[in-house]
PDB file of C-alpha atoms in Angstrom:
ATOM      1  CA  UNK A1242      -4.876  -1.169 -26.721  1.00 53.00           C
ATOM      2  CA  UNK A1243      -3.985   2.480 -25.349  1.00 79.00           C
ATOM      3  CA  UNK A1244      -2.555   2.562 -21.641  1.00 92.00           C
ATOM      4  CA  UNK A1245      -3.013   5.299 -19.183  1.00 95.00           C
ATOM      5  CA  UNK A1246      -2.336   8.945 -20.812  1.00 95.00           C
ATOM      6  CA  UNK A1247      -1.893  11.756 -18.120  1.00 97.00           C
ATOM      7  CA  UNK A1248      -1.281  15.153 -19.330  1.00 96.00           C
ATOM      8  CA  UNK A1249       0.639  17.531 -19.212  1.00 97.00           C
ATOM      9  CA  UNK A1250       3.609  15.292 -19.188  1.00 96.00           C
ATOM     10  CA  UNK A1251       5.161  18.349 -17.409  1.00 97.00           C
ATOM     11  CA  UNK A1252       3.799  21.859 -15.750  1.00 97.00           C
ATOM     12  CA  UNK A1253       5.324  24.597 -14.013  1.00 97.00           C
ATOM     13  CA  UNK A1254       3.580  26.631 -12.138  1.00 97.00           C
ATOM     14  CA  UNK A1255       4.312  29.850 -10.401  1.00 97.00           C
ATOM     15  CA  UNK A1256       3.742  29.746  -6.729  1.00 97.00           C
ATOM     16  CA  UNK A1257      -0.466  30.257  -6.137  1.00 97.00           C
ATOM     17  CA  UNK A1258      -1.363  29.095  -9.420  1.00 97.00           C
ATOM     18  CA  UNK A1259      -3.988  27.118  -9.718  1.00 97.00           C
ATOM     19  CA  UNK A1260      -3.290  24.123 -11.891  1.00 98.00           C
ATOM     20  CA  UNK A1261      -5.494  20.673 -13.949  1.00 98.00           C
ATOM     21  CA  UNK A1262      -3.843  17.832 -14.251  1.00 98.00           C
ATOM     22  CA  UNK A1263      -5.968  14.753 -16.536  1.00 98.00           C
ATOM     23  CA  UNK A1264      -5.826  11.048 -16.741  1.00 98.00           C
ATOM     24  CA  UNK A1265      -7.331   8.996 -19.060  1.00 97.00           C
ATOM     25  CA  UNK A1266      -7.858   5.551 -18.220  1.00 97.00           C
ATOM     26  CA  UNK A1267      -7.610   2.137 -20.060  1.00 95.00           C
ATOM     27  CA  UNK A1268     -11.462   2.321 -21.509  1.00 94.00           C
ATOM     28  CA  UNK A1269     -13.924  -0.145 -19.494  1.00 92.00           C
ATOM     29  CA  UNK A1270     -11.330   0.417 -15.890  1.00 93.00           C
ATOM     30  CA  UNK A1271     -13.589   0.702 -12.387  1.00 93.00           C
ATOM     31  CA  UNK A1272     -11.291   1.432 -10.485  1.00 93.00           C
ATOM     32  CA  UNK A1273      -8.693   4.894 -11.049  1.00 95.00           C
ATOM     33  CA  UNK A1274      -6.041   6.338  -8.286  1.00 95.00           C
ATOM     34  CA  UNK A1275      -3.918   9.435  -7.968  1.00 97.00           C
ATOM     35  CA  UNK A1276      -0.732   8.848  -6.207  1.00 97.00           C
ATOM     36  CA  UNK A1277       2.034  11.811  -5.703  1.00 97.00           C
ATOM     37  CA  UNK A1278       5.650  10.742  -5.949  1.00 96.00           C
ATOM     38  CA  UNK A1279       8.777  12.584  -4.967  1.00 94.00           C
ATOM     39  CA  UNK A1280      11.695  12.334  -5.723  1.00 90.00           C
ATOM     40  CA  UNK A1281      13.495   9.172  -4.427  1.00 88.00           C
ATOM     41  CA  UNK A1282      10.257   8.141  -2.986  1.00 92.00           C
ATOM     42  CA  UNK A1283       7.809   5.311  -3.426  1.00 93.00           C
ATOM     43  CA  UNK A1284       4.265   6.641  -5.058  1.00 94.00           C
ATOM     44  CA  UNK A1285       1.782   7.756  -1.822  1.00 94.00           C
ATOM     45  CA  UNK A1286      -1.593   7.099  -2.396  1.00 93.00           C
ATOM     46  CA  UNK A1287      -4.098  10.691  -2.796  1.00 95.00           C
ATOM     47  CA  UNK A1288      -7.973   9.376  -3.458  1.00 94.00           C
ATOM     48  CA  UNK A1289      -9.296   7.159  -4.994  1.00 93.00           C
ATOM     49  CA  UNK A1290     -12.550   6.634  -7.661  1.00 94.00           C
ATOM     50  CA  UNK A1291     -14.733   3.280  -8.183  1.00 93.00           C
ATOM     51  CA  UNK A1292     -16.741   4.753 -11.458  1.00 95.00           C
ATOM     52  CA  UNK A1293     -17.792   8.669 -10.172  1.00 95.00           C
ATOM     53  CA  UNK A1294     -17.656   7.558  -6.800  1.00 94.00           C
ATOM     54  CA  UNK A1295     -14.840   9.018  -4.810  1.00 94.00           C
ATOM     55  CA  UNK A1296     -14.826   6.368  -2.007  1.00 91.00           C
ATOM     56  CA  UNK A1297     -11.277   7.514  -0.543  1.00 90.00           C
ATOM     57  CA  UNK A1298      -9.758  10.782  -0.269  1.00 91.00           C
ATOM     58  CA  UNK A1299      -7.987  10.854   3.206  1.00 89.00           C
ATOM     59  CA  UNK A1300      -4.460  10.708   1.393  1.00 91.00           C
ATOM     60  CA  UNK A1301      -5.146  14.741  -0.043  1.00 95.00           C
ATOM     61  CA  UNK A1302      -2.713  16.551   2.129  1.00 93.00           C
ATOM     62  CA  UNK A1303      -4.669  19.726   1.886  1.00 94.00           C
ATOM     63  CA  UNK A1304      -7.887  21.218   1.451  1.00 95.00           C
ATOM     64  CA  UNK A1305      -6.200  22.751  -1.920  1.00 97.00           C
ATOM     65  CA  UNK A1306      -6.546  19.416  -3.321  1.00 98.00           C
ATOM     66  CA  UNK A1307      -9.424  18.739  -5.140  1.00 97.00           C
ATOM     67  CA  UNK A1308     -10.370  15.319  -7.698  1.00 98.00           C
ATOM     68  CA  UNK A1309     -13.201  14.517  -9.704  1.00 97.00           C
ATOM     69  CA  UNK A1310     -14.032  11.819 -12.382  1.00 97.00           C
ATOM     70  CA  UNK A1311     -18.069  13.049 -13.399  1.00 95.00           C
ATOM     71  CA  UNK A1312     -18.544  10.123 -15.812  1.00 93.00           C
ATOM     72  CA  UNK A1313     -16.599   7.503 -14.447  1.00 91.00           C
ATOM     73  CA  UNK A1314     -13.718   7.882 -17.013  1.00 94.00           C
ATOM     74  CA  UNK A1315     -11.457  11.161 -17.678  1.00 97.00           C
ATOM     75  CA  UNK A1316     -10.375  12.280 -13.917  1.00 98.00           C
ATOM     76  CA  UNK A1317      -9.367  15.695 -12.673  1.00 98.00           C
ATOM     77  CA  UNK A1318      -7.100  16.546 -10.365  1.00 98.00           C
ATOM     78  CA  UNK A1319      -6.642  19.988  -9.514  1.00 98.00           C
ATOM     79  CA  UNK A1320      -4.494  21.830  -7.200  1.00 98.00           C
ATOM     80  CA  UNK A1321      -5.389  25.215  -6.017  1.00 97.00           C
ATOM     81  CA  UNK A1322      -2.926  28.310  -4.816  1.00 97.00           C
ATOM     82  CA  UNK A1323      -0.187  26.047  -5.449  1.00 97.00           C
ATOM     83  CA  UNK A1324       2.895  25.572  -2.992  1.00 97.00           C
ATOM     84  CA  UNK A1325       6.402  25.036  -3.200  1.00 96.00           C
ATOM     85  CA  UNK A1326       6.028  21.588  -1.444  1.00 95.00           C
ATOM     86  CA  UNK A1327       3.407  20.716  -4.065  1.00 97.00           C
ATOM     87  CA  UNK A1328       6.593  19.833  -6.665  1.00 97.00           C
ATOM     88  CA  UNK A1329       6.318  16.156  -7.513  1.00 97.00           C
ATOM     89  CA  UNK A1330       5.276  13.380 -10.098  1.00 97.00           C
ATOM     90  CA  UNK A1331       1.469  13.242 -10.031  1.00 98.00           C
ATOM     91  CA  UNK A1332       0.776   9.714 -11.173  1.00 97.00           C
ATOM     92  CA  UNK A1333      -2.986   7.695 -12.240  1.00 97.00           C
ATOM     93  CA  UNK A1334      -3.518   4.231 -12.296  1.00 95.00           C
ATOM     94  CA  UNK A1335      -6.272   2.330 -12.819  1.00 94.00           C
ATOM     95  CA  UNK A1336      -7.443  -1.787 -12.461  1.00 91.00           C
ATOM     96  CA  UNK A1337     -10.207  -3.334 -14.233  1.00 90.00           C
ATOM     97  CA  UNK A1338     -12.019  -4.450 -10.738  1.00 82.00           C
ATOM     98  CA  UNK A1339     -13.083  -2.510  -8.080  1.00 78.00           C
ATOM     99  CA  UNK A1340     -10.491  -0.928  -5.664  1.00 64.00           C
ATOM    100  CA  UNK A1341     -10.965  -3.892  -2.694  1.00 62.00           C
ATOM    101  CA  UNK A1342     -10.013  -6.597  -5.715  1.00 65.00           C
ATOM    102  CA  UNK A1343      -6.138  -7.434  -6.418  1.00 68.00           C
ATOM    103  CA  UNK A1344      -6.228  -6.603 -10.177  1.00 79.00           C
ATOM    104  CA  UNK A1345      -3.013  -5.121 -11.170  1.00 85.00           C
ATOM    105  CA  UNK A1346      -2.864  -1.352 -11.614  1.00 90.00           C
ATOM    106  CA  UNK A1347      -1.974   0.089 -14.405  1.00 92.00           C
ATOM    107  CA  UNK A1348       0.300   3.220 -14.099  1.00 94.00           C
ATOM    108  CA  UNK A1349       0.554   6.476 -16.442  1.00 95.00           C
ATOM    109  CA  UNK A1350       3.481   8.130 -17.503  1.00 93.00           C
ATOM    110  CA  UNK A1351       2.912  10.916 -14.755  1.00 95.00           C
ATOM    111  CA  UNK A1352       2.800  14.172 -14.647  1.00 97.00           C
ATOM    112  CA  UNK A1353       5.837  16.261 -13.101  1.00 97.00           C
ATOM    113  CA  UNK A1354       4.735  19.226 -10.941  1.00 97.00           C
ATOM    114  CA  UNK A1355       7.172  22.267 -10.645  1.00 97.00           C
ATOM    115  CA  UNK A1356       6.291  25.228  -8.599  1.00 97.00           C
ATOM    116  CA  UNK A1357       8.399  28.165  -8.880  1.00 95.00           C
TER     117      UNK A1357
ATOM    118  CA  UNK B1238       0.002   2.046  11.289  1.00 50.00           C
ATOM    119  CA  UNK B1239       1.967   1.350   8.127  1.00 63.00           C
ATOM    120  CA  UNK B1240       5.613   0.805   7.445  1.00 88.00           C
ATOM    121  CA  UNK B1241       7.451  -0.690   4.432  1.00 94.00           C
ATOM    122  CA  UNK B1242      11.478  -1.112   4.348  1.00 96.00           C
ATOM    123  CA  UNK B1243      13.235  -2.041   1.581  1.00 97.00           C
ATOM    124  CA  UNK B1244      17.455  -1.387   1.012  1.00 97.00           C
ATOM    125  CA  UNK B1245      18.036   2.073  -0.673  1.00 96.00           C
ATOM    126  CA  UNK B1246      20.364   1.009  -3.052  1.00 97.00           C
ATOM    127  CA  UNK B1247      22.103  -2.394  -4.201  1.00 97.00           C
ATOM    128  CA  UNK B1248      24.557  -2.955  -7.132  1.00 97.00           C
ATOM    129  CA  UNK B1249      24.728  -6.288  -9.032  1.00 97.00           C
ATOM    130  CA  UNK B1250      26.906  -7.186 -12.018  1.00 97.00           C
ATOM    131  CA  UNK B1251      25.419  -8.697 -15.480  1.00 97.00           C
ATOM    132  CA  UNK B1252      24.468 -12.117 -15.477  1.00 97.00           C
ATOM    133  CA  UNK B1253      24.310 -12.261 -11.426  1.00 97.00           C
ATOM    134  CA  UNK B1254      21.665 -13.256  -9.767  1.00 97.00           C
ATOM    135  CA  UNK B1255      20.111 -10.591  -6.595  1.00 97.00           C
ATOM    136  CA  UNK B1256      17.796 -10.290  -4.445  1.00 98.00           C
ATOM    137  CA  UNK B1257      15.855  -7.304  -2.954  1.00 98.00           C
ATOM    138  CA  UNK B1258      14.560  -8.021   1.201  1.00 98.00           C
ATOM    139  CA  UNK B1259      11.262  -6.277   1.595  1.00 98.00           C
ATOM    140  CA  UNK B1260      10.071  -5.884   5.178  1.00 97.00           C
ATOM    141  CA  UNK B1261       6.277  -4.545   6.225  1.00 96.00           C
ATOM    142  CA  UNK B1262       4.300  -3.647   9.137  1.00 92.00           C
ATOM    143  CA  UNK B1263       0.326  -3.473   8.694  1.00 86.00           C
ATOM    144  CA  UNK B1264      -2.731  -4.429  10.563  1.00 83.00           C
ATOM    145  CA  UNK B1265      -4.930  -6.083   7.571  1.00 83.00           C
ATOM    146  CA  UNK B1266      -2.336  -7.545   5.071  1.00 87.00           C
ATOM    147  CA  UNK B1267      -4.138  -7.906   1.532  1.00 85.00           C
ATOM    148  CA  UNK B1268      -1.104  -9.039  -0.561  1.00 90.00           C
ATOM    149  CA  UNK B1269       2.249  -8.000  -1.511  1.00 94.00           C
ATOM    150  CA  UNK B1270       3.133  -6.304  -4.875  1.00 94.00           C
ATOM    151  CA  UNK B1271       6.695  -5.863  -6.665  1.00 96.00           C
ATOM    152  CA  UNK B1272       6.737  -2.935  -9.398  1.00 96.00           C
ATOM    153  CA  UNK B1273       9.562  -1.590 -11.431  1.00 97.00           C
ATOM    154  CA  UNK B1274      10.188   1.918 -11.985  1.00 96.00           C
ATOM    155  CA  UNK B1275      12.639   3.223 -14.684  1.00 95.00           C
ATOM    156  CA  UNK B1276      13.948   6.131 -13.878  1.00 91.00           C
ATOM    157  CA  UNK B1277      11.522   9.039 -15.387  1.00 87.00           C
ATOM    158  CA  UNK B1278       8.603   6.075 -16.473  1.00 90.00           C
ATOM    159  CA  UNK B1279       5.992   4.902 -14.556  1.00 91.00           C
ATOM    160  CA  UNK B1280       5.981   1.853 -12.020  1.00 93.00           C
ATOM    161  CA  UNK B1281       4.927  -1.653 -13.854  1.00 94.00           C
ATOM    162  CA  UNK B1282       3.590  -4.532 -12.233  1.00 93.00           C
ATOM    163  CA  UNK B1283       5.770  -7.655 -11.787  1.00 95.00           C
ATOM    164  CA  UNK B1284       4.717  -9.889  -9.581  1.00 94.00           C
ATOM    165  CA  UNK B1285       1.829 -10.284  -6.568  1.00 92.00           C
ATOM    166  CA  UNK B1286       1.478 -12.356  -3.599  1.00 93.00           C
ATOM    167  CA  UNK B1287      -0.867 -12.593  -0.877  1.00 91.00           C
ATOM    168  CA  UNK B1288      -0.527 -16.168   0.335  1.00 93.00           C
ATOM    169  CA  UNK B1289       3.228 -17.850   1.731  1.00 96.00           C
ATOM    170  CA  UNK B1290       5.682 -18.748  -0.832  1.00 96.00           C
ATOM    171  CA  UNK B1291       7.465 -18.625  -4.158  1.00 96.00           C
ATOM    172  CA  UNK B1292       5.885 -17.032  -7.191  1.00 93.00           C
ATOM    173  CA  UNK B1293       8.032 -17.711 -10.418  1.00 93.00           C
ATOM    174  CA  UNK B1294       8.166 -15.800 -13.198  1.00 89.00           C
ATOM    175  CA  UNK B1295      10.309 -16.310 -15.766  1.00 93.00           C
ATOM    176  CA  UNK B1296      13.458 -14.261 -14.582  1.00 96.00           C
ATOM    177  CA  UNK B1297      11.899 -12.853 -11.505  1.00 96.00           C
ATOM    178  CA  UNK B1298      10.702 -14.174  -8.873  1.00 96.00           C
ATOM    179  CA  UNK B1299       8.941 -13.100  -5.519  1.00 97.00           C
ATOM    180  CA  UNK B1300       8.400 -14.698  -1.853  1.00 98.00           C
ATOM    181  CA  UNK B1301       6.927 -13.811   1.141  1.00 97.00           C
ATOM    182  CA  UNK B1302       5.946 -14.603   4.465  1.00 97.00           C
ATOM    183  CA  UNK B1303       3.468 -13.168   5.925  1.00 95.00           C
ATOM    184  CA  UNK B1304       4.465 -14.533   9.688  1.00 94.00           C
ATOM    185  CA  UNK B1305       7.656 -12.519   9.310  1.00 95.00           C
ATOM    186  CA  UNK B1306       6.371  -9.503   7.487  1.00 95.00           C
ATOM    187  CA  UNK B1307       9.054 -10.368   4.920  1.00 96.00           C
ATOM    188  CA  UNK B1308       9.194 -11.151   0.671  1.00 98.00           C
ATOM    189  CA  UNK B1309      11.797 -10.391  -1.396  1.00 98.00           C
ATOM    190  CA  UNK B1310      11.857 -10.009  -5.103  1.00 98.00           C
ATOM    191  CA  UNK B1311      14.713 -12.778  -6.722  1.00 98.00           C
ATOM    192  CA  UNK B1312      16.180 -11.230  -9.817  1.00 97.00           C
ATOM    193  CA  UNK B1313      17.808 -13.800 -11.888  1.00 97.00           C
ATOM    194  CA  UNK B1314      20.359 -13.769 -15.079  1.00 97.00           C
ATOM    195  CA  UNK B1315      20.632  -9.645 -14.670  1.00 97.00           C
ATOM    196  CA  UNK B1316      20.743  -7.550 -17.850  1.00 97.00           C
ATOM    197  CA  UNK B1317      21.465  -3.784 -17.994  1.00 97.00           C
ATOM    198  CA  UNK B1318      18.306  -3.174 -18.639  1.00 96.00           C
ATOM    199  CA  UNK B1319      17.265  -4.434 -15.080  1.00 97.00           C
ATOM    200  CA  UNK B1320      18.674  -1.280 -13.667  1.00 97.00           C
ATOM    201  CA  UNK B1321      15.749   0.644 -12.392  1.00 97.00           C
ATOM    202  CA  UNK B1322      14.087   0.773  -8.897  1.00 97.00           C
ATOM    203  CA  UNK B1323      11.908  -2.015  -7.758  1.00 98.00           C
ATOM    204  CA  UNK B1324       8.856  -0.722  -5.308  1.00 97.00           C
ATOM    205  CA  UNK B1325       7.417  -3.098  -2.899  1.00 97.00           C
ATOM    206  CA  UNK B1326       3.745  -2.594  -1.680  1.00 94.00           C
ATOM    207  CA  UNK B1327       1.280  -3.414   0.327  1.00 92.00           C
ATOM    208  CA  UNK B1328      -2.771  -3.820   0.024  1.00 87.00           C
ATOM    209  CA  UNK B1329      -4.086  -3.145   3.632  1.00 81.00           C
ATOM    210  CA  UNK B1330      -8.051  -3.457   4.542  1.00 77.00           C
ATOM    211  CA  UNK B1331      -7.729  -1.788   7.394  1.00 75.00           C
ATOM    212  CA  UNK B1332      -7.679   1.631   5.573  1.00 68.00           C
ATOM    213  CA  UNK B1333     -10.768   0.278   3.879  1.00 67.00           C
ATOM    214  CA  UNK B1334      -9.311  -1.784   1.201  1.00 65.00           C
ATOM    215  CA  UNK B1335      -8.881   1.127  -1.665  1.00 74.00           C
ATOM    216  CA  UNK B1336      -4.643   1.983  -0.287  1.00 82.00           C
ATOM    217  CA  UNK B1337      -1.793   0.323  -1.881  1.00 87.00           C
ATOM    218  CA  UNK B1338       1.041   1.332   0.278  1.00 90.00           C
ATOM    219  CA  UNK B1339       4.201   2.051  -1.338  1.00 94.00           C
ATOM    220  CA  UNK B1340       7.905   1.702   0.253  1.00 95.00           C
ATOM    221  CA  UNK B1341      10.773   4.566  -1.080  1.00 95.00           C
ATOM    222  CA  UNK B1342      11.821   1.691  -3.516  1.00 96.00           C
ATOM    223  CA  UNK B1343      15.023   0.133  -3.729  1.00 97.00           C
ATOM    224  CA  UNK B1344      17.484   1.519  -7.175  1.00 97.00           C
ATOM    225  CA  UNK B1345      19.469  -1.274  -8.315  1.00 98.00           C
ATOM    226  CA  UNK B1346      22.321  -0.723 -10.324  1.00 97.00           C
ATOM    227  CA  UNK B1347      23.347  -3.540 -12.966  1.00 97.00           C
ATOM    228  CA  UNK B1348      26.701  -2.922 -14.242  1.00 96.00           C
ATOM    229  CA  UNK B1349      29.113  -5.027 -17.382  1.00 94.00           C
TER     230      UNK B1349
END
C-alpha cells in the first residue's frame, strides 16, 4: 500500500510569503505529526493530530505556524510571513494507534523549505 | 527536561561490525527508538525498546538500560549501503505522551 506523500517535495519562498505544505497519510492512520528538521539535526517534534484533534502544539515555534487536519486525514501545515530561519525539511509521520501507543511512525519523504 | 547524545560521526569498514552509544536524560521514559536516515530520505524505523535488554534483528540489533540512560544500536556484517545516519529517540509521558524526542543523529560512514 501507498506510504506517506508530502508535497511539494521542495518550495522556495521569498522572505514573508506565506506558504501550504500537505501530507497525506497511510489511509485508516490515528495518529499524524509534523516534525521540522535542519540540517545535521535530528527531526523536532511541531504538533501533533489524533483524527481532527490537535492534542499537542507546544513544539510551533511561532504564532506564524499554523496546522490543521479537518477530516482526520489530509493535514495542513502552513507557515505565514515566512522567515529566513524557517529553511528546513518539514517532515509527517503517522502510526496506526493513537499518539500515547508505541506503534511505529511512519515518515514522508519531507518537504524542504527555502526562504530567500 | 530532555537531552539525547549520540557520537556525531563514526566510520566503519565493510563487513565490520559497530556500534552506535546512545545516551538520554528524561523524566517519564516511554521507550527507546533507532531510525535510519539516508541522506535526503526520510527516517525509517528499525528497532524499539522500552524494557532492559537486547532486541535482535537480523543484522541490527539494539540494547538499553534504562538505569543508565544508555542503548546502543549493534550494526553487524556492514554493507555500503549502511552508510546513512542512525537517530535515536525517546517517547516521554511527561510532555503528555504525544513527543518523540529526537537526538542530532549519528552519520556513519561504511567504506570498501
Amino acid at each position: 500500500g501507498a506510504g506517506v506523500s508530502q508535497s511539494p517535495r521542495y518550495k522556495v519562498a521569498k522572505r514573508g510569503q506565506d506558504v501550504a505544505l500537505r501530507c497525506d497519510p497511510i489511509s485508516g492512520h490515528v495518529s499524524l505529526f509534523w516534525y521540522q528538521q535542519a540540517l545535521g539535526q535530528g527531526p523536532e517534534f511541531l504538533t501533533y493530530f489524533q483524527n481532527e484533534a490537535q492534542l499537542d502544539k507546544s513544539g510551533l515555534p511561532s504564532d506564524r505556524f499554523f496546522a490543521e487536519r479537518p477530516e482526520g486525514s489530509v493535514s495542513t501545515l502552513k507557515i505565514q510571513r515566512t522567515q529566513q530561519e524557517d529553511s528546513a525539511v518539514y517532515l509527517c509521520a503517522s502510526s496506526l494507534g493513537p499518539g500515547q501507543s508505541t506503534d511505529t511512525q511512519y515518515f514522508g519523504p519531507g518537504t524542504r523549505l527555502t526562504v530567500l | 527536561g530532555q537531552n539525547i547524545d549520540q557520537p556525531t560521526e563514526m566510520t566503519a569498514t565493510e563487513g565490520a561490525i559497530v556500534q552506535i552509544n546512545c545516551t538520554y536524560q528524561t523524566s517519564g521514559f516511554n521507550g527507546l527508538f533507532w531510525y535510519q536516515q539516508h541522506a535526503g530520505e526520510a527516517p525509517t524505523f528499525l528497532s524499539y525498546n522500552v524494557l532492559d535488554g537486547l532486541e535482535e534483528k537480523g543484522r541490527f540489533s539494539s540494547f538499553l538500560s534504562r538505569s543508565k540512560g544508555y542503548s546502543y544500536l549493534l550494526l553487524k556484517e556492514l554493507q555500503m549501503k549502511d552508510s546513512a545516519s542512525y537517530l535515536c529517540a525517546v517517547r516521554d509521558l511527561s510532555t503528555g505522551g504525544f513527543k518523540t524526542i529526537f537526538g542530532a543523529g549519528t552519520r556513519l560512514f561504511v567504506k570498501a
